[in-house]
Amino acid sequence: LECVRFTRMIVRDKDLEVLAEGFGEKLKILRIEVCTGFSTNGLVHIGNRCSGLRILSLETSFIHDNGGEWLHELALRNKCLESLNFHLTPLDNYDYKDLVLIAKNCSESLVSLKLKGCPRKYVVEVFSYAVNLE
């Protein structure tokens, strides 16, 4: 299983944990769009185990924000991310430096980044590393 898409569903943290444990490195595309029922605690499992993830889209999902550890784990472990999208979500409790780290680690692969509320200072730094952003 390389691609999973949840749309207009209730997704639980436990579902994300099972997905990450079962498919981890093999999972390339994860789209959880217009969904509810999960939190950043579930996303931590994705960040920890899915280091081969190329696309992560959470757009328009209602996610309970328990902090930015999920993004930090993704930033530490992923070197091939092409697209990260958490636009139109309530996620704003994260360290902007993790976005910069993603841009550094994925400088050649990252082509799309859709987020919200990032200060200009960090956006400029992200663009300095992620040279292929469209």
PDB file of C-alpha atoms in Angstrom:
ATOM      1  CA  LEU A   1       0.000   0.000   0.000  1.00  0.00           C
ATOM      2  CA  GLU A   2       1.606   3.227  -1.158  1.00  0.00           C
ATOM      3  CA  CYS A   3      -1.331   5.634  -1.330  1.00  0.00           C
ATOM      4  CA  VAL A   4      -4.177   6.287   1.122  1.00  0.00           C
ATOM      5  CA  ARG A   5      -6.901   8.873   0.747  1.00  0.00           C
ATOM      6  CA  PHE A   6      -9.539   9.636   3.360  1.00  0.00           C
ATOM      7  CA  THR A   7     -12.180  12.154   2.316  1.00  0.00           C
ATOM      8  CA  ARG A   8     -15.150  13.314   4.400  1.00  0.00           C
ATOM      9  CA  MET A   9     -14.585  10.638   7.020  1.00  0.00           C
ATOM     10  CA  ILE A  10     -14.070  10.338  10.739  1.00  0.00           C
ATOM     11  CA  VAL A  11     -10.451   9.283  11.172  1.00  0.00           C
ATOM     12  CA  ARG A  12      -9.175   8.405  14.641  1.00  0.00           C
ATOM     13  CA  ASP A  13      -5.664   8.730  16.050  1.00  0.00           C
ATOM     14  CA  LYS A  14      -5.616   4.956  16.447  1.00  0.00           C
ATOM     15  CA  ASP A  15      -6.342   4.583  12.711  1.00  0.00           C
ATOM     16  CA  LEU A  16      -3.297   6.698  11.905  1.00  0.00           C
ATOM     17  CA  GLU A  17      -1.181   4.705  14.352  1.00  0.00           C
ATOM     18  CA  VAL A  18      -2.229   1.400  12.753  1.00  0.00           C
ATOM     19  CA  LEU A  19      -1.619   2.810   9.268  1.00  0.00           C
ATOM     20  CA  ALA A  20       1.860   4.034  10.216  1.00  0.00           C
ATOM     21  CA  GLU A  21       2.795   0.783  11.956  1.00  0.00           C
ATOM     22  CA  GLY A  22       1.505  -1.378   9.119  1.00  0.00           C
ATOM     23  CA  PHE A  23       2.826   0.505   6.126  1.00  0.00           C
ATOM     24  CA  GLY A  24       5.377   3.011   7.459  1.00  0.00           C
ATOM     25  CA  GLU A  25       8.245   3.247   4.972  1.00  0.00           C
ATOM     26  CA  LYS A  26       6.072   2.019   2.072  1.00  0.00           C
ATOM     27  CA  LEU A  27       3.486   4.787   2.354  1.00  0.00           C
ATOM     28  CA  LYS A  28       4.192   7.482  -0.250  1.00  0.00           C
ATOM     29  CA  ILE A  29       0.950   9.468  -0.418  1.00  0.00           C
ATOM     30  CA  LEU A  30      -1.402  10.282   2.447  1.00  0.00           C
ATOM     31  CA  ARG A  31      -4.379  12.537   1.882  1.00  0.00           C
ATOM     32  CA  ILE A  32      -6.706  13.190   4.809  1.00  0.00           C
ATOM     33  CA  GLU A  33      -9.004  15.854   3.431  1.00  0.00           C
ATOM     34  CA  VAL A  34     -12.239  17.271   4.851  1.00  0.00           C
ATOM     35  CA  CYS A  35     -12.024  14.801   7.750  1.00  0.00           C
ATOM     36  CA  THR A  36     -12.587  15.002  11.510  1.00  0.00           C
ATOM     37  CA  GLY A  37     -11.957  12.895  14.600  1.00  0.00           C
ATOM     38  CA  PHE A  38      -8.174  12.941  14.818  1.00  0.00           C
ATOM     39  CA  SER A  39      -5.489  15.061  16.404  1.00  0.00           C
ATOM     40  CA  THR A  40      -1.849  15.899  16.026  1.00  0.00           C
ATOM     41  CA  ASN A  41      -1.178  12.940  18.354  1.00  0.00           C
ATOM     42  CA  GLY A  42      -2.162  10.647  15.482  1.00  0.00           C
ATOM     43  CA  LEU A  43      -0.014  12.618  13.067  1.00  0.00           C
ATOM     44  CA  VAL A  44       3.027  12.029  15.296  1.00  0.00           C
ATOM     45  CA  HIS A  45       2.852   8.339  14.303  1.00  0.00           C
ATOM     46  CA  ILE A  46       2.883   9.344  10.639  1.00  0.00           C
ATOM     47  CA  GLY A  47       5.894  11.613  11.198  1.00  0.00           C
ATOM     48  CA  ASN A  48       7.727   8.904  13.150  1.00  0.00           C
ATOM     49  CA  ARG A  49       7.224   5.974  10.818  1.00  0.00           C
ATOM     50  CA  CYS A  50       6.452   7.261   7.330  1.00  0.00           C
ATOM     51  CA  SER A  51       9.824   8.653   6.330  1.00  0.00           C
ATOM     52  CA  GLY A  52       9.229   7.867   2.652  1.00  0.00           C
ATOM     53  CA  LEU A  53       6.134  10.055   2.467  1.00  0.00           C
ATOM     54  CA  ARG A  54       6.134  12.221  -0.653  1.00  0.00           C
ATOM     55  CA  ILE A  55       2.716  13.847  -0.279  1.00  0.00           C
ATOM     56  CA  LEU A  56       0.923  14.746   2.947  1.00  0.00           C
ATOM     57  CA  SER A  57      -2.308  16.680   2.542  1.00  0.00           C
ATOM     58  CA  LEU A  58      -4.551  17.539   5.475  1.00  0.00           C
ATOM     59  CA  GLU A  59      -6.466  20.320   3.733  1.00  0.00           C
ATOM     60  CA  THR A  60      -9.805  21.381   5.183  1.00  0.00           C
ATOM     61  CA  SER A  61      -9.694  18.749   7.934  1.00  0.00           C
ATOM     62  CA  PHE A  62     -10.678  19.612  11.472  1.00  0.00           C
ATOM     63  CA  ILE A  63      -7.694  18.414  13.495  1.00  0.00           C
ATOM     64  CA  HIS A  64      -7.414  18.791  17.249  1.00  0.00           C
ATOM     65  CA  ASP A  65      -4.139  20.661  17.734  1.00  0.00           C
ATOM     66  CA  ASN A  66      -2.098  19.199  20.603  1.00  0.00           C
ATOM     67  CA  GLY A  67       1.138  20.841  19.523  1.00  0.00           C
ATOM     68  CA  GLY A  68       3.709  20.737  16.787  1.00  0.00           C
ATOM     69  CA  GLU A  69       5.519  17.509  17.607  1.00  0.00           C
ATOM     70  CA  TRP A  70       4.017  15.902  14.491  1.00  0.00           C
ATOM     71  CA  LEU A  71       5.695  18.442  12.224  1.00  0.00           C
ATOM     72  CA  HIS A  72       8.962  18.142  14.125  1.00  0.00           C
ATOM     73  CA  GLU A  73       8.980  14.349  13.671  1.00  0.00           C
ATOM     74  CA  LEU A  74       8.237  14.746   9.968  1.00  0.00           C
ATOM     75  CA  ALA A  75      11.022  17.322   9.643  1.00  0.00           C
ATOM     76  CA  LEU A  76      13.563  15.071  11.363  1.00  0.00           C
ATOM     77  CA  ARG A  77      12.836  11.898   9.420  1.00  0.00           C
ATOM     78  CA  ASN A  78      11.662  12.821   5.936  1.00  0.00           C
ATOM     79  CA  LYS A  79      14.100  13.573   3.119  1.00  0.00           C
ATOM     80  CA  CYS A  80      11.821  13.169   0.085  1.00  0.00           C
ATOM     81  CA  LEU A  81       8.672  15.195   0.764  1.00  0.00           C
ATOM     82  CA  GLU A  82       7.298  16.766  -2.414  1.00  0.00           C
ATOM     83  CA  SER A  83       4.099  18.339  -1.123  1.00  0.00           C
ATOM     84  CA  LEU A  84       2.933  19.381   2.343  1.00  0.00           C
ATOM     85  CA  ASN A  85      -0.536  20.867   2.716  1.00  0.00           C
ATOM     86  CA  PHE A  86      -2.219  21.849   5.952  1.00  0.00           C
ATOM     87  CA  HIS A  87      -4.010  24.874   4.545  1.00  0.00           C
ATOM     88  CA  LEU A  88      -7.524  25.512   5.893  1.00  0.00           C
ATOM     89  CA  THR A  89      -6.896  23.510   9.064  1.00  0.00           C
ATOM     90  CA  PRO A  90      -6.757  24.756  12.658  1.00  0.00           C
ATOM     91  CA  LEU A  91      -3.074  23.787  12.884  1.00  0.00           C
ATOM     92  CA  ASP A  92      -1.080  26.781  14.019  1.00  0.00           C
ATOM     93  CA  ASN A  93       0.713  25.489  17.101  1.00  0.00           C
ATOM     94  CA  TYR A  94       4.044  24.457  15.583  1.00  0.00           C
ATOM     95  CA  ASP A  95       7.615  25.664  15.475  1.00  0.00           C
ATOM     96  CA  TYR A  96       8.274  27.508  12.222  1.00  0.00           C
ATOM     97  CA  LYS A  97      11.846  26.246  12.344  1.00  0.00           C
ATOM     98  CA  ASP A  98      10.473  22.790  11.545  1.00  0.00           C
ATOM     99  CA  LEU A  99       9.226  24.126   8.202  1.00  0.00           C
ATOM    100  CA  VAL A 100      12.717  25.418   7.549  1.00  0.00           C
ATOM    101  CA  LEU A 101      14.149  21.996   8.443  1.00  0.00           C
ATOM    102  CA  ILE A 102      11.739  20.313   6.026  1.00  0.00           C
ATOM    103  CA  ALA A 103      12.861  22.752   3.329  1.00  0.00           C
ATOM    104  CA  LYS A 104      16.520  21.950   4.082  1.00  0.00           C
ATOM    105  CA  ASN A 105      16.058  18.184   4.191  1.00  0.00           C
ATOM    106  CA  CYS A 106      13.800  18.098   1.141  1.00  0.00           C
ATOM    107  CA  SER A 107      15.420  20.924  -0.808  1.00  0.00           C
ATOM    108  CA  GLU A 108      15.462  19.054  -4.122  1.00  0.00           C
ATOM    109  CA  SER A 109      12.091  17.307  -3.846  1.00  0.00           C
ATOM    110  CA  LEU A 110       9.774  19.886  -2.232  1.00  0.00           C
ATOM    111  CA  VAL A 111       7.645  21.547  -4.915  1.00  0.00           C
ATOM    112  CA  SER A 112       4.453  22.467  -3.049  1.00  0.00           C
ATOM    113  CA  LEU A 113       3.875  23.915   0.393  1.00  0.00           C
ATOM    114  CA  LYS A 114       0.416  25.091   1.451  1.00  0.00           C
ATOM    115  CA  LEU A 115       0.170  26.297   5.024  1.00  0.00           C
ATOM    116  CA  LYS A 116      -1.086  29.177   7.078  1.00  0.00           C
ATOM    117  CA  GLY A 117       0.179  31.779   9.460  1.00  0.00           C
ATOM    118  CA  CYS A 118       3.896  31.499   8.823  1.00  0.00           C
ATOM    119  CA  PRO A 119       5.820  34.731   9.496  1.00  0.00           C
ATOM    120  CA  ARG A 120       7.555  36.285   6.499  1.00  0.00           C
ATOM    121  CA  LYS A 121      10.997  35.728   8.034  1.00  0.00           C
ATOM    122  CA  TYR A 122      10.524  31.950   7.935  1.00  0.00           C
ATOM    123  CA  VAL A 123       8.865  31.962   4.515  1.00  0.00           C
ATOM    124  CA  VAL A 124      11.953  33.673   3.098  1.00  0.00           C
ATOM    125  CA  GLU A 125      14.186  31.088   4.753  1.00  0.00           C
ATOM    126  CA  VAL A 126      12.062  28.200   3.453  1.00  0.00           C
ATOM    127  CA  PHE A 127      12.332  29.589  -0.090  1.00  0.00           C
ATOM    128  CA  SER A 128      16.087  29.902   0.247  1.00  0.00           C
ATOM    129  CA  TYR A 129      16.374  26.122   0.738  1.00  0.00           C
ATOM    130  CA  ALA A 130      13.434  24.728  -1.209  1.00  0.00           C
ATOM    131  CA  VAL A 131      14.559  25.940  -4.602  1.00  0.00           C
ATOM    132  CA  ASN A 132      11.967  23.914  -6.534  1.00  0.00           C
ATOM    133  CA  LEU A 133       8.860  25.344  -4.881  1.00  0.00           C
ATOM    134  CA  GLU A 134       6.261  26.252  -7.485  1.00  0.00           C
TER     135      GLU A 134
END
